[in-house]
Coordinates of C-alpha atoms and ligand atoms in Angstrom, one line a residue:
M1 CA -0.3 1.7 -24.9
G2 CA 2.7 3.4 -23.7
K3 CA 1.9 7.0 -23.9
A4 CA 3.6 9.1 -21.1
L5 CA 3.2 12.5 -20.0
L6 CA 6.3 14.0 -18.4
V7 CA 6.3 17.2 -16.3
D8 CA 9.1 19.0 -14.9
L9 CA 8.2 21.3 -12.3
G10 CA 11.7 22.8 -12.0
K11 CA 11.6 23.8 -15.5
G12 CA 7.9 24.3 -15.9
S13 CA 7.7 22.3 -19.0
T14 CA 5.5 19.4 -20.2
E15 CA 6.2 16.8 -22.8
S16 CA 4.6 13.7 -24.5
L17 CA 6.5 10.6 -24.9
D18 CA 5.9 7.1 -26.6
L19 CA 7.4 4.5 -24.3
P20 CA 9.3 1.7 -26.1
Q21 CA 6.8 -1.1 -27.0
E22 CA 9.1 -3.7 -25.6
W23 CA 8.4 -2.2 -22.0
C24 CA 4.7 -2.7 -22.5
K25 CA 5.3 -6.2 -24.0
D26 CA 7.8 -7.3 -21.2
F27 CA 6.2 -5.4 -18.0
L28 CA 2.5 -5.2 -19.3
G29 CA 1.6 -1.8 -17.5
G30 CA 0.8 -0.4 -14.2
E31 CA 3.4 -1.1 -11.6
G32 CA 5.7 -2.9 -14.2
L33 CA 5.8 0.0 -16.6
A34 CA 6.2 2.5 -13.9
V35 CA 9.1 0.6 -12.3
R36 CA 10.7 0.2 -15.6
M37 CA 10.4 3.9 -16.4
F38 CA 11.5 4.7 -13.0
Y39 CA 14.7 2.7 -13.4
E40 CA 15.4 4.8 -16.6
Y41 CA 15.3 8.0 -14.9
M42 CA 16.6 7.1 -11.4
D43 CA 20.0 7.5 -9.9
P44 CA 20.9 5.1 -7.0
D45 CA 22.9 8.1 -5.6
R46 CA 20.0 10.4 -5.6
E47 CA 17.9 10.7 -2.3
P48 CA 14.1 10.4 -2.4
F49 CA 13.6 14.2 -1.9
D50 CA 16.2 15.3 -4.5
P51 CA 14.2 17.2 -6.9
D52 CA 15.3 15.1 -9.9
T53 CA 13.9 11.8 -8.2
P54 CA 10.8 11.2 -10.2
I55 CA 7.2 10.3 -8.9
I56 CA 5.3 8.1 -11.5
F57 CA 1.4 7.6 -11.7
A58 CA 0.7 4.7 -13.7
T59 CA -2.6 3.1 -15.2
G60 CA -2.9 -0.5 -16.1
P61 CA -4.1 -1.8 -19.5
L62 CA -7.8 -2.7 -18.1
N63 CA -8.3 0.7 -16.4
G64 CA -11.2 2.5 -18.1
T65 CA -12.6 -0.6 -19.5
R66 CA -15.5 -2.6 -18.4
A67 CA -13.3 -5.3 -16.6
P68 CA -14.6 -5.4 -13.1
A69 CA -12.5 -4.0 -10.1
C70 CA -10.0 -2.4 -12.6
G71 CA -9.8 0.9 -11.3
R72 CA -6.5 1.0 -9.5
L73 CA -3.7 3.7 -9.8
V74 CA -0.1 2.8 -9.2
V75 CA 2.4 5.3 -8.0
V76 CA 6.1 4.7 -8.0
F77 CA 9.1 6.6 -6.4
R78 CA 11.9 6.2 -4.1
S79 CA 10.4 6.0 -0.5
P80 CA 11.5 8.6 2.1
A81 CA 10.4 6.1 4.8
T82 CA 12.7 3.3 3.6
G83 CA 15.0 4.5 0.8
T84 CA 13.8 1.6 -1.2
L85 CA 11.4 1.6 -4.1
G86 CA 8.2 3.3 -3.0
I87 CA 5.2 1.5 -4.6
T88 CA 1.7 2.4 -3.6
N89 CA -1.6 1.7 -5.1
V90 CA -5.1 3.4 -4.7
G91 CA -8.6 2.7 -6.0
G92 CA -11.1 5.6 -6.5
H93 CA -11.6 7.0 -10.0
F94 CA -8.3 8.9 -10.9
A95 CA -6.7 5.9 -13.0
P96 CA -9.5 5.5 -15.4
A97 CA -9.5 9.3 -15.9
L98 CA -6.0 9.5 -16.7
K99 CA -6.4 6.5 -19.2
K100 CA -9.3 8.4 -20.9
A101 CA -7.1 11.5 -20.9
G102 CA -4.9 9.4 -23.2
W103 CA -2.1 8.7 -20.9
D104 CA -0.8 5.5 -19.6
V105 CA 1.9 7.0 -17.4
L106 CA 2.4 10.5 -15.8
M107 CA 5.8 11.2 -14.5
V108 CA 6.7 14.3 -12.4
K109 CA 10.3 15.5 -11.6
G110 CA 11.7 18.6 -10.5
K111 CA 10.8 21.0 -7.8
A112 CA 8.5 23.9 -8.4
A113 CA 9.7 27.3 -7.1
K114 CA 6.4 27.8 -5.2
S115 CA 3.4 25.6 -4.6
V116 CA 1.6 24.5 -7.7
W117 CA -1.2 21.9 -8.8
L118 CA -1.4 20.1 -12.2
S119 CA -4.4 20.6 -14.5
I120 CA -4.7 17.9 -17.1
N121 CA -7.7 18.2 -19.4
D122 CA -6.8 15.3 -22.2
D123 CA -3.8 16.7 -23.7
Q124 CA -4.1 20.2 -22.3
V125 CA -1.7 20.4 -19.4
T126 CA -0.9 23.4 -17.4
I127 CA 0.9 24.2 -14.1
E128 CA -1.2 26.2 -11.7
D129 CA -0.5 28.3 -8.7
A130 CA -1.6 26.4 -5.5
S131 CA -1.1 29.3 -3.1
E132 CA -4.7 29.3 -2.1
I133 CA -4.7 25.6 -1.1
W134 CA -1.2 25.1 0.2
G135 CA -2.0 24.3 3.8
K136 CA -5.5 23.2 3.4
K137 CA -6.6 19.7 4.2
V138 CA -7.6 17.1 1.6
S139 CA -11.4 17.7 1.2
L140 CA -10.9 21.6 0.7
T141 CA -8.1 20.7 -1.7
E142 CA -10.3 18.4 -3.8
E143 CA -13.3 20.9 -3.7
Y144 CA -10.9 23.7 -5.0
V145 CA -9.9 21.7 -7.8
H146 CA -13.2 20.6 -8.8
E147 CA -14.3 24.3 -8.6
K148 CA -11.5 25.1 -11.2
M149 CA -11.8 22.1 -13.4
G150 CA -15.5 21.0 -12.9
K151 CA -17.1 18.4 -10.8
G152 CA -16.2 15.6 -13.3
A153 CA -12.4 16.0 -12.7
Q154 CA -10.7 13.3 -10.6
V155 CA -7.9 14.5 -8.1
V156 CA -5.2 13.1 -6.2
S157 CA -3.8 15.6 -3.6
I158 CA -1.8 15.7 -0.4
G159 CA -2.8 17.1 3.0
P160 CA -0.6 19.2 5.5
A161 CA 1.3 16.0 6.4
G162 CA 2.7 15.7 2.9
E163 CA 3.5 19.3 2.6
N164 CA 5.4 19.0 5.9
L165 CA 7.4 15.9 4.6
V166 CA 6.0 13.4 7.0
R167 CA 7.7 10.3 5.9
F168 CA 4.4 8.3 6.0
S169 CA 2.2 10.8 4.4
C170 CA 0.0 9.5 1.8
I171 CA -1.7 10.7 -1.5
M172 CA -5.2 10.9 -1.2
T173 CA -8.1 10.5 -3.8
D174 CA -12.0 10.8 -3.7
K175 CA -11.2 12.5 -0.3
H176 CA -10.7 9.3 1.7
R177 CA -8.9 6.6 -0.4
S178 CA -5.4 6.7 0.0
A179 CA -2.2 5.6 -1.9
G180 CA -0.9 5.1 1.8
R181 CA 2.2 3.4 1.8
G182 CA 5.8 4.6 1.9
G183 CA 5.5 8.4 1.8
G184 CA 4.2 9.3 -1.6
G185 CA 2.6 12.5 0.0
A186 CA 5.9 13.6 1.2
M187 CA 7.3 13.0 -2.3
M188 CA 4.7 15.4 -3.8
G189 CA 5.4 17.9 -1.0
S190 CA 9.1 17.8 -1.9
K191 CA 8.2 18.9 -5.3
N192 CA 5.7 21.7 -4.0
L193 CA 2.9 19.8 -5.7
K194 CA -0.3 20.1 -3.8
A195 CA -2.7 18.2 -6.4
I196 CA -3.3 16.9 -9.7
G197 CA -6.7 17.1 -11.4
I198 CA -7.5 15.1 -14.3
M199 CA -10.4 15.5 -16.9
G200 CA -10.4 12.4 -19.4
T201 CA -12.9 12.7 -22.1
Q202 CA -11.7 9.9 -24.6
S203 CA -12.9 6.3 -24.7
V204 CA -10.1 3.6 -24.2
S205 CA -9.4 1.7 -27.4
L206 CA -10.0 -2.1 -27.2
A207 CA -8.6 -4.9 -29.5
D208 CA -11.5 -7.2 -29.0
P209 CA -14.4 -5.7 -27.1
D210 CA -16.7 -8.8 -27.6
A211 CA -14.0 -11.0 -25.9
L212 CA -13.5 -8.5 -23.1
K213 CA -17.3 -8.5 -22.5
L214 CA -17.2 -12.3 -22.2
A215 CA -14.1 -12.5 -20.0
S216 CA -15.4 -9.6 -17.8
A217 CA -18.6 -11.6 -17.3
K218 CA -16.5 -14.7 -16.3
A219 CA -14.8 -12.5 -13.7
M220 CA -18.1 -11.2 -12.4
D221 CA -19.4 -14.8 -11.9
E222 CA -16.1 -15.6 -10.1
I223 CA -16.5 -12.7 -7.8
K224 CA -20.1 -13.8 -7.2
A225 CA -19.2 -17.4 -6.4
E226 CA -16.6 -16.6 -3.8
P227 CA -18.1 -16.2 -0.3
F228 CA -15.1 -13.8 0.7
T229 CA -16.1 -11.3 -1.9
S230 CA -19.8 -11.7 -2.1
G231 CA -20.7 -12.9 1.4
L232 CA -18.3 -10.7 3.4
L233 CA -16.4 -7.9 1.5
S234 CA -19.4 -6.6 -0.2
P235 CA -21.8 -6.5 2.8
Y236 CA -19.4 -5.7 5.4
G237 CA -16.4 -4.1 3.6
T238 CA -12.9 -4.4 5.1
P239 CA -14.4 -4.3 8.7
G240 CA -15.6 -7.9 8.0
F241 CA -12.0 -9.2 8.3
Y242 CA -11.7 -8.0 12.0
N243 CA -13.0 -10.9 14.0
S244 CA -11.9 -13.7 11.6
I245 CA -8.3 -12.3 11.4
S246 CA -8.4 -12.2 15.3
G247 CA -9.5 -15.8 15.0
T248 CA -6.5 -16.8 13.1
G249 CA -4.1 -15.3 15.6
T250 CA -2.9 -12.7 13.1
L251 CA -4.4 -9.6 14.8
P252 CA -1.6 -7.7 16.4
T253 CA -2.8 -6.3 19.7
K254 CA -1.2 -4.1 22.4
N255 CA 1.8 -3.4 20.1
W256 CA 2.1 -7.0 19.1
Q257 CA 2.2 -8.3 22.6
R258 CA -0.8 -10.3 21.8
T259 CA -2.0 -12.0 18.6
S260 CA -5.7 -12.0 19.0
Y261 CA -8.3 -9.8 20.7
P262 CA -11.5 -11.6 21.2
E263 CA -12.5 -9.1 23.8
S264 CA -12.8 -6.4 21.2
H265 CA -15.1 -8.4 18.6
D266 CA -18.2 -6.9 20.1
V267 CA -16.9 -3.4 19.9
L268 CA -14.6 -3.3 16.9
G269 CA -16.0 -6.1 14.8
H270 CA -18.2 -5.6 11.8
E271 CA -21.5 -5.9 13.7
A272 CA -20.5 -3.4 16.1
Y273 CA -19.1 -1.1 13.3
H274 CA -22.3 -1.2 11.4
N275 CA -24.6 -0.8 14.3
T276 CA -22.5 1.9 16.0
L277 CA -21.9 4.1 13.0
E278 CA -24.2 5.2 10.3
V279 CA -22.6 3.5 7.2
K280 CA -22.9 3.8 3.6
S281 CA -20.9 1.5 1.1
Y282 CA -18.6 3.2 -1.5
A283 CA -17.3 1.6 -4.8
C284 CA -14.2 2.5 -6.8
A285 CA -14.4 2.7 -10.6
Q286 CA -16.1 -0.2 -12.2
C287 CA -16.2 -2.3 -9.0
P288 CA -19.1 -4.6 -8.2
I289 CA -17.8 -5.4 -4.7
S290 CA -18.2 -2.0 -3.1
C291 CA -16.0 -2.7 -0.1
G292 CA -15.4 0.9 0.7
R293 CA -17.2 2.5 3.7
K294 CA -18.2 6.1 4.4
S295 CA -19.5 6.7 7.9
T296 CA -21.0 9.1 10.4
I297 CA -20.5 9.2 14.1
K298 CA -23.9 8.8 15.7
E299 CA -23.2 9.3 19.4
G300 CA -20.5 10.4 21.9
P301 CA -18.1 13.3 21.8
Y302 CA -17.6 13.2 17.9
V303 CA -21.3 12.9 17.0
G304 CA -21.9 14.2 13.6
E305 CA -18.5 13.9 12.2
S306 CA -18.3 11.8 9.0
G307 CA -15.5 10.6 6.7
G308 CA -14.1 7.6 5.0
G309 CA -13.8 4.2 6.7
P310 CA -12.7 3.3 9.1
E311 CA -11.3 0.3 7.1
Y312 CA -10.0 -2.9 8.6
E313 CA -6.4 -1.7 8.7
T314 CA -7.6 1.5 10.6
L315 CA -9.4 -0.6 13.3
G316 CA -6.4 -2.7 13.7
A317 CA -3.8 0.2 13.8
F318 CA -5.7 2.2 16.4
G319 CA -8.1 -0.3 17.8
S320 CA -6.3 -3.5 18.6
K321 CA -2.8 -2.2 18.5
C322 CA -3.6 0.9 20.6
L323 CA -6.3 -0.8 22.6
I324 CA -8.9 1.9 21.7
N325 CA -12.1 -0.2 22.2
D326 CA -14.3 2.4 20.6
V327 CA -15.3 2.2 17.2
S328 CA -16.5 5.8 17.0
A329 CA -13.1 7.1 18.3
V330 CA -11.2 4.9 15.9
A331 CA -13.4 6.5 13.3
K332 CA -12.6 10.1 14.4
I333 CA -8.9 9.3 14.4
G334 CA -9.2 7.8 10.8
Y335 CA -11.1 10.8 9.5
D336 CA -8.5 13.1 10.9
C337 CA -5.6 10.9 9.4
N338 CA -7.5 11.2 6.0
E339 CA -7.9 14.9 6.1
M340 CA -4.3 15.6 7.0
G341 CA -3.1 12.8 4.5
L342 CA -1.4 10.4 7.1
D343 CA -1.2 6.7 6.3
T344 CA -3.3 5.0 9.1
I345 CA -1.3 2.0 9.1
S346 CA 1.9 3.6 9.8
A347 CA 0.4 6.4 12.0
G348 CA -1.3 3.8 14.2
Q349 CA 1.6 1.6 14.5
I350 CA 3.9 4.6 15.5
V351 CA 1.2 5.6 18.2
A352 CA 1.2 1.9 19.5
T353 CA 5.0 1.7 19.8
A354 CA 5.1 5.2 21.4
M355 CA 2.5 3.9 24.0
E356 CA 4.9 1.0 24.8
W357 CA 7.8 3.3 25.1
Y358 CA 5.8 5.6 27.4
E359 CA 4.7 2.5 29.4
R360 CA 8.3 1.4 29.8
G361 CA 9.7 4.7 30.7
I362 CA 11.7 4.9 27.4
L363 CA 9.7 8.1 26.5
D364 CA 8.9 10.3 29.4
Q365 CA 6.2 12.9 29.9
E366 CA 8.6 15.8 29.2
Q367 CA 9.5 14.1 25.9
S368 CA 5.7 13.5 25.1
D369 CA 5.1 17.3 25.6
G370 CA 3.0 16.3 28.6
I371 CA 0.7 13.9 26.8
E372 CA -0.1 10.9 28.7
L373 CA 0.4 8.2 26.1
T374 CA -1.3 5.4 28.0
W375 CA -3.0 2.4 26.3
G376 CA -6.6 3.2 24.9
N377 CA -6.1 7.1 25.4
V378 CA -8.2 8.6 22.7
E379 CA -7.6 12.4 23.2
A380 CA -3.8 11.5 23.4
T381 CA -3.9 9.7 20.2
L382 CA -5.7 12.5 18.4
E383 CA -3.4 15.0 19.6
I384 CA -0.3 13.1 18.7
V385 CA -1.6 12.4 15.2
R386 CA -2.3 16.1 14.7
R387 CA 1.3 16.8 16.0
M388 CA 2.9 14.2 13.6
A389 CA 1.0 15.8 10.6
Y390 CA 2.2 19.5 11.6
R391 CA 5.5 18.1 13.1
E392 CA 5.0 19.9 16.3
G393 CA 7.0 18.8 19.3
I394 CA 7.0 15.1 20.0
G395 CA 5.2 15.0 16.5
D396 CA 8.3 16.1 14.7
L397 CA 10.2 13.0 16.1
L398 CA 7.4 10.7 15.3
A399 CA 6.9 12.0 11.8
E400 CA 10.3 10.7 11.1
G401 CA 8.7 7.0 11.4
S402 CA 9.3 4.6 14.3
K403 CA 12.7 3.5 13.0
R404 CA 14.4 6.8 12.9
A405 CA 12.5 8.0 16.1
A406 CA 13.8 4.9 17.9
E407 CA 17.4 5.6 16.7
K408 CA 17.2 9.1 18.2
L409 CA 15.8 7.9 21.5
G410 CA 18.5 5.1 21.8
G411 CA 18.6 2.5 24.4
D412 CA 16.2 -0.5 23.6
A413 CA 13.6 1.7 21.9
V414 CA 14.2 -0.2 18.7
D415 CA 12.8 -3.4 20.3
Y416 CA 9.4 -2.1 20.4
T417 CA 9.2 -0.8 16.9
F418 CA 7.3 -2.9 14.1
E419 CA 8.8 -2.0 10.9
V420 CA 10.8 -3.6 8.1
K421 CA 13.4 -1.4 6.3
G422 CA 11.7 1.6 7.9
L423 CA 8.1 1.1 7.0
E424 CA 5.6 0.1 9.8
M425 CA 3.9 -3.1 9.9
A426 CA 0.1 -3.4 9.1
S427 CA -2.3 -5.5 11.1
C428 CA -1.3 -8.6 9.8
G429 CA 0.7 -11.0 12.3
V430 CA 3.4 -13.3 11.2
R431 CA 3.7 -15.7 14.1
A432 CA 0.6 -17.6 13.0
S433 CA 1.4 -17.3 9.3
K434 CA 4.9 -18.0 8.4
G435 CA 4.0 -17.2 4.9
E436 CA 3.4 -13.6 6.0
A437 CA 6.7 -13.7 7.8
V438 CA 8.7 -14.1 4.6
V439 CA 6.6 -11.8 2.6
H440 CA 7.0 -9.0 5.2
A441 CA 10.9 -9.6 5.3
V442 CA 11.2 -9.7 1.5
S443 CA 8.9 -7.1 0.2
P444 CA 10.5 -4.5 -2.1
R445 CA 8.8 -1.5 -0.2
G446 CA 9.4 -2.4 3.4
A447 CA 6.9 -4.2 5.7
D448 CA 4.2 -5.5 3.5
H449 CA 1.4 -7.7 4.0
L450 CA -0.1 -7.8 0.5
R451 CA 2.7 -9.0 -1.9
P452 CA 1.0 -11.4 -1.6
Y453 CA -1.6 -11.7 1.5
A454 CA 0.0 -15.0 2.3
S455 CA -2.3 -15.6 5.1
V456 CA -4.9 -16.6 2.7
I457 CA -3.1 -19.8 1.9
D458 CA -1.6 -20.9 5.2
A459 CA -3.8 -19.3 7.9
F460 CA -7.1 -19.2 6.0
G461 CA -6.4 -22.6 4.2
Y462 CA -7.3 -21.6 0.6
L463 CA -6.1 -23.8 -2.2
E464 CA -5.6 -22.7 -6.0
E465 CA -5.0 -25.6 -8.3
E466 CA -3.9 -23.1 -11.2
L467 CA -1.1 -22.1 -9.1
G468 CA -0.1 -25.6 -8.2
I469 CA -1.2 -25.2 -4.3
K470 CA -3.4 -28.4 -4.2
E471 CA -2.7 -29.1 -0.5
K472 CA -3.3 -27.2 2.5
Q473 CA -0.2 -25.4 3.7
D474 CA 1.1 -25.6 7.5
P475 CA 0.8 -21.9 8.8
L476 CA 3.2 -22.7 11.5
L477 CA 6.0 -24.3 9.2
D478 CA 9.0 -22.1 8.9
G479 CA 10.5 -23.7 6.0
N480 CA 9.0 -24.9 2.6
K481 CA 8.0 -21.4 1.5
G482 CA 8.2 -22.2 -2.2
W483 CA 4.4 -21.9 -2.7
V484 CA 4.6 -18.1 -1.9
K485 CA 6.2 -17.6 -5.3
P486 CA 3.1 -18.2 -7.7
V487 CA 0.8 -16.4 -5.0
Q488 CA 3.2 -13.4 -5.2
E489 CA 3.2 -13.5 -8.9
L490 CA -0.6 -13.5 -9.2
S491 CA -0.6 -10.6 -6.7
M492 CA 1.8 -8.8 -8.8
A493 CA -0.2 -9.3 -11.9
T494 CA -3.2 -7.2 -10.5
N495 CA -0.7 -4.5 -10.1
L496 CA 0.4 -4.5 -13.7
I497 CA -3.0 -4.6 -15.4
G498 CA -4.8 -2.2 -13.0
A499 CA -7.0 -4.6 -11.0
C500 CA -7.9 -4.4 -7.2
L501 CA -6.1 -7.2 -5.1
F502 CA -9.3 -7.6 -3.2
A503 CA -10.9 -9.2 -6.5
S504 CA -7.9 -11.8 -6.2
I505 CA -6.9 -11.8 -2.6
C506 CA -9.0 -14.9 -1.9
L507 CA -8.6 -16.1 -5.3
A508 CA -11.9 -15.2 -6.5
V509 CA -11.0 -14.0 -10.0
K510 CA -8.7 -16.5 -11.5
G511 CA -5.3 -15.8 -12.8
S512 CA -6.4 -17.2 -16.2
T513 CA -9.5 -14.9 -16.2
W514 CA -7.2 -11.8 -15.6
A515 CA -5.0 -13.0 -18.5
G516 CA -8.0 -13.4 -20.8
M517 CA -9.2 -9.9 -19.9
Y518 CA -5.8 -8.6 -20.6
S519 CA -5.7 -10.3 -23.9
A520 CA -9.0 -9.1 -25.0
A521 CA -8.2 -5.4 -24.2
T522 CA -4.7 -5.4 -25.7
G523 CA -4.7 -7.8 -28.4
Q524 CA -1.5 -9.2 -26.8
K525 CA -2.0 -13.0 -26.5
C526 CA -1.5 -13.8 -22.8
S527 CA -1.9 -17.1 -20.9
L528 CA -1.8 -17.6 -17.2
E529 CA 2.0 -18.7 -17.6
D530 CA 2.7 -15.4 -19.7
L531 CA 1.1 -13.3 -16.9
L532 CA 3.0 -15.0 -14.0
L533 CA 6.3 -14.7 -16.0
A534 CA 5.7 -10.9 -16.6
S535 CA 5.1 -10.6 -12.9
E536 CA 8.1 -12.6 -12.0
R537 CA 10.2 -10.3 -14.2
V538 CA 8.9 -7.2 -12.4
I539 CA 9.4 -8.9 -8.9
N540 CA 13.0 -9.4 -10.0
M541 CA 13.5 -6.0 -11.7
E542 CA 12.3 -4.4 -8.2
R543 CA 14.8 -6.6 -6.2
M544 CA 17.8 -5.5 -8.5
I545 CA 16.8 -1.8 -8.1
N546 CA 16.5 -2.3 -4.5
F547 CA 20.0 -4.0 -4.7
S548 CA 21.4 -0.8 -6.5
F549 CA 20.1 1.1 -3.4
G550 CA 22.2 -1.2 -1.2
F551 CA 19.4 -3.7 0.0
D552 CA 20.0 -7.4 0.1
R553 CA 19.6 -10.4 2.5
K554 CA 20.8 -8.5 5.5
D555 CA 17.9 -6.1 5.2
D556 CA 15.3 -9.0 5.0
K557 CA 14.6 -8.6 8.7
L558 CA 11.7 -8.8 11.1
P559 CA 11.2 -7.1 14.6
K560 CA 13.0 -8.8 17.4
R561 CA 9.6 -9.5 19.4
L562 CA 8.4 -11.7 16.5
L563 CA 11.8 -13.7 16.3
K564 CA 12.2 -14.0 20.0
E565 CA 8.8 -13.7 22.1
P566 CA 6.6 -16.7 21.7
A567 CA 3.1 -15.7 20.7
P568 CA 1.1 -15.9 24.1
D569 CA -2.1 -16.7 22.7
G570 CA -4.3 -17.6 19.5
P571 CA -3.6 -20.5 17.0
G572 CA 0.1 -19.6 16.9
E573 CA 0.5 -19.8 20.7
G574 CA 4.2 -20.5 21.5
Q575 CA 5.4 -19.7 18.1
V576 CA 8.3 -17.3 16.9
V577 CA 9.5 -16.9 13.4
D578 CA 12.7 -18.7 12.4
L579 CA 13.4 -16.3 9.6
D580 CA 16.5 -17.8 8.1
T581 CA 14.8 -21.1 7.5
A582 CA 11.9 -19.3 5.8
L583 CA 14.1 -17.1 3.6
D584 CA 16.3 -20.0 2.6
S585 CA 13.4 -21.9 1.1
Y586 CA 11.9 -18.8 -0.4
Y587 CA 15.2 -17.6 -2.0
E588 CA 15.7 -21.1 -3.6
A589 CA 12.2 -21.2 -5.0
M590 CA 12.9 -17.6 -6.5
G591 CA 16.3 -18.5 -8.1
W592 CA 18.0 -16.0 -5.9
D593 CA 21.5 -16.5 -4.3
I594 CA 21.0 -17.9 -0.7
A595 CA 23.8 -15.8 0.8
T596 CA 22.8 -12.6 -0.6
G597 CA 19.2 -12.9 -1.6
I598 CA 19.9 -11.4 -5.0
P599 CA 18.7 -13.1 -8.2
K600 CA 21.3 -15.3 -9.8
P601 CA 22.6 -14.5 -13.1
E602 CA 21.0 -17.2 -14.7
K603 CA 17.5 -16.2 -13.2
L604 CA 18.2 -12.6 -14.7
Q605 CA 18.9 -14.1 -18.1
E606 CA 15.8 -16.4 -18.1
L607 CA 13.7 -13.3 -17.4
G608 CA 15.4 -11.1 -20.1
L609 CA 17.0 -8.7 -17.3
S610 CA 20.6 -9.6 -17.9
W611 CA 21.0 -5.9 -18.4
M612 CA 20.2 -5.2 -14.9
Q613 CA 23.2 -7.3 -13.6
L614 CA 25.3 -5.1 -11.4
Ligands
SF4_1 S1 -12.8 -4.2 -4.0 FE1 -13.0 -2.2 -2.7 S2 -10.9 -1.3 -2.9 FE2 -11.2 -2.8 -4.4 S3 -11.9 -1.8 -6.1 FE3 -13.7 -2.6 -5.1 S4 -14.4 -0.9 -3.9 FE4 -12.3 -0.5 -4.4

């Protein structure tokens, strides 16, 4: 554990490095190890696109083992969308391959003089010319790397959006799985790095294979016993969330003017999805849940087109937010985003904002290149998405993200953006889940619904004895947000060990079971408390890094509509967010200074992070 591959594209050099064992012990792996390493190599004065700003790909200690749903890759950088830490995470099969190639972490810095791709065959690492694939879409890029390295190679790559430094471009793998958030694609593009291919042929050494077998069987039982994973996520994939999220009043609709969209259940919900599209399920490495979807359009103007998803977030981003009540059209838009390497969450939110700007006359037809950005306009959306990826006309403005675009448009344009720190919000409402309100505001990477997915506790009413949540939490209560802390730590734990949050999002796999699998794989004895403590350490480390970039309480904000406009419908009808009350209670539980939102010196000391005090 702790083997890192360093690639400097500016110098054309590669180097193997043993990371300090204390890092592995204190931060466990995955996001923890990557962020610790990022801290070592970053400079707060360096901008995201500075060639010396690193991008780090990290595996977790359970990647490449039999542990179920443990195939996640973490990517860490400084986000060109937000200026905060960029942290994004993807399934597929790349992380186990990186681990089996003998590397826990891959760090890339420097900028190549011309476009390149990286070939990693265990310890044989070469920097290859990418001129034949620069400009190509994601599928062709992956196929090219497979031709060069063999079909067994795993690939991450960027599409034209990443090459064109679109601030919400993503890193793709398995053609349609995306490390979507925060502009990782642009980070690779800024280094002239088109793709990375990995062939890993070694086996992952385990401290106690029998104990891992037992702990993994327990995790499998927990996945089977939880109706969310076995009865919803497996058979219907993430589209299975659509109607129930709408029912809780956390489905942003018409650019957050509404909070639920019952009229769309019959056209965008999972039954319509599976009846309208030809659908096959897809699994990431070692995953019994198989929530992924590959689909083909069966009828209409896009008949015969196929691709990954659309996932729930794409249905929300382009369906409910933009009022495109046609699952085939949303599928087509999602396929295009994947091929061009755009994050569908940000892209859909930006289109929804642009539609409201257009309706209100903030963006006129001349500024929109003559495109009629009316609600539900499929052809306009397809064209805007394409223009964003290639930075053409209006697309060049929108490729900067909604925050920067609103600043350029001026006036009250900002009032219709839905972003935090520059990252667009996902399809996860906050007026009927005040837990989500605080999570979105404080997340280290800008708007984020998954650190943790707090709706599961307050809007959906789950309890978790192990985490001390023994009573139902009121989703509409602004204060008393201390319960977010242990759920956030459990969520972080999955990112440290390489597990998929979906196995834990509804508390299927228990924290103690994850700790057992970690102990068995590494030989480091780890209890639930140890796991949560390591997670808390990483959460505080990230907070301190963002503080060094200039972020503190003043930046823990939410869009105006969510603070001022009462929800017009759904279970949160009449609600706005009292964010100050929510933040005060959360900071107190975290041991952070109420005025600044920064960890207090005694908290840093307790976590062994005093060396981070500024
Ligand atoms: S639950 Fe879905 S996203 Fe998670 S590892 Fe399994 S297939 Fe991949």
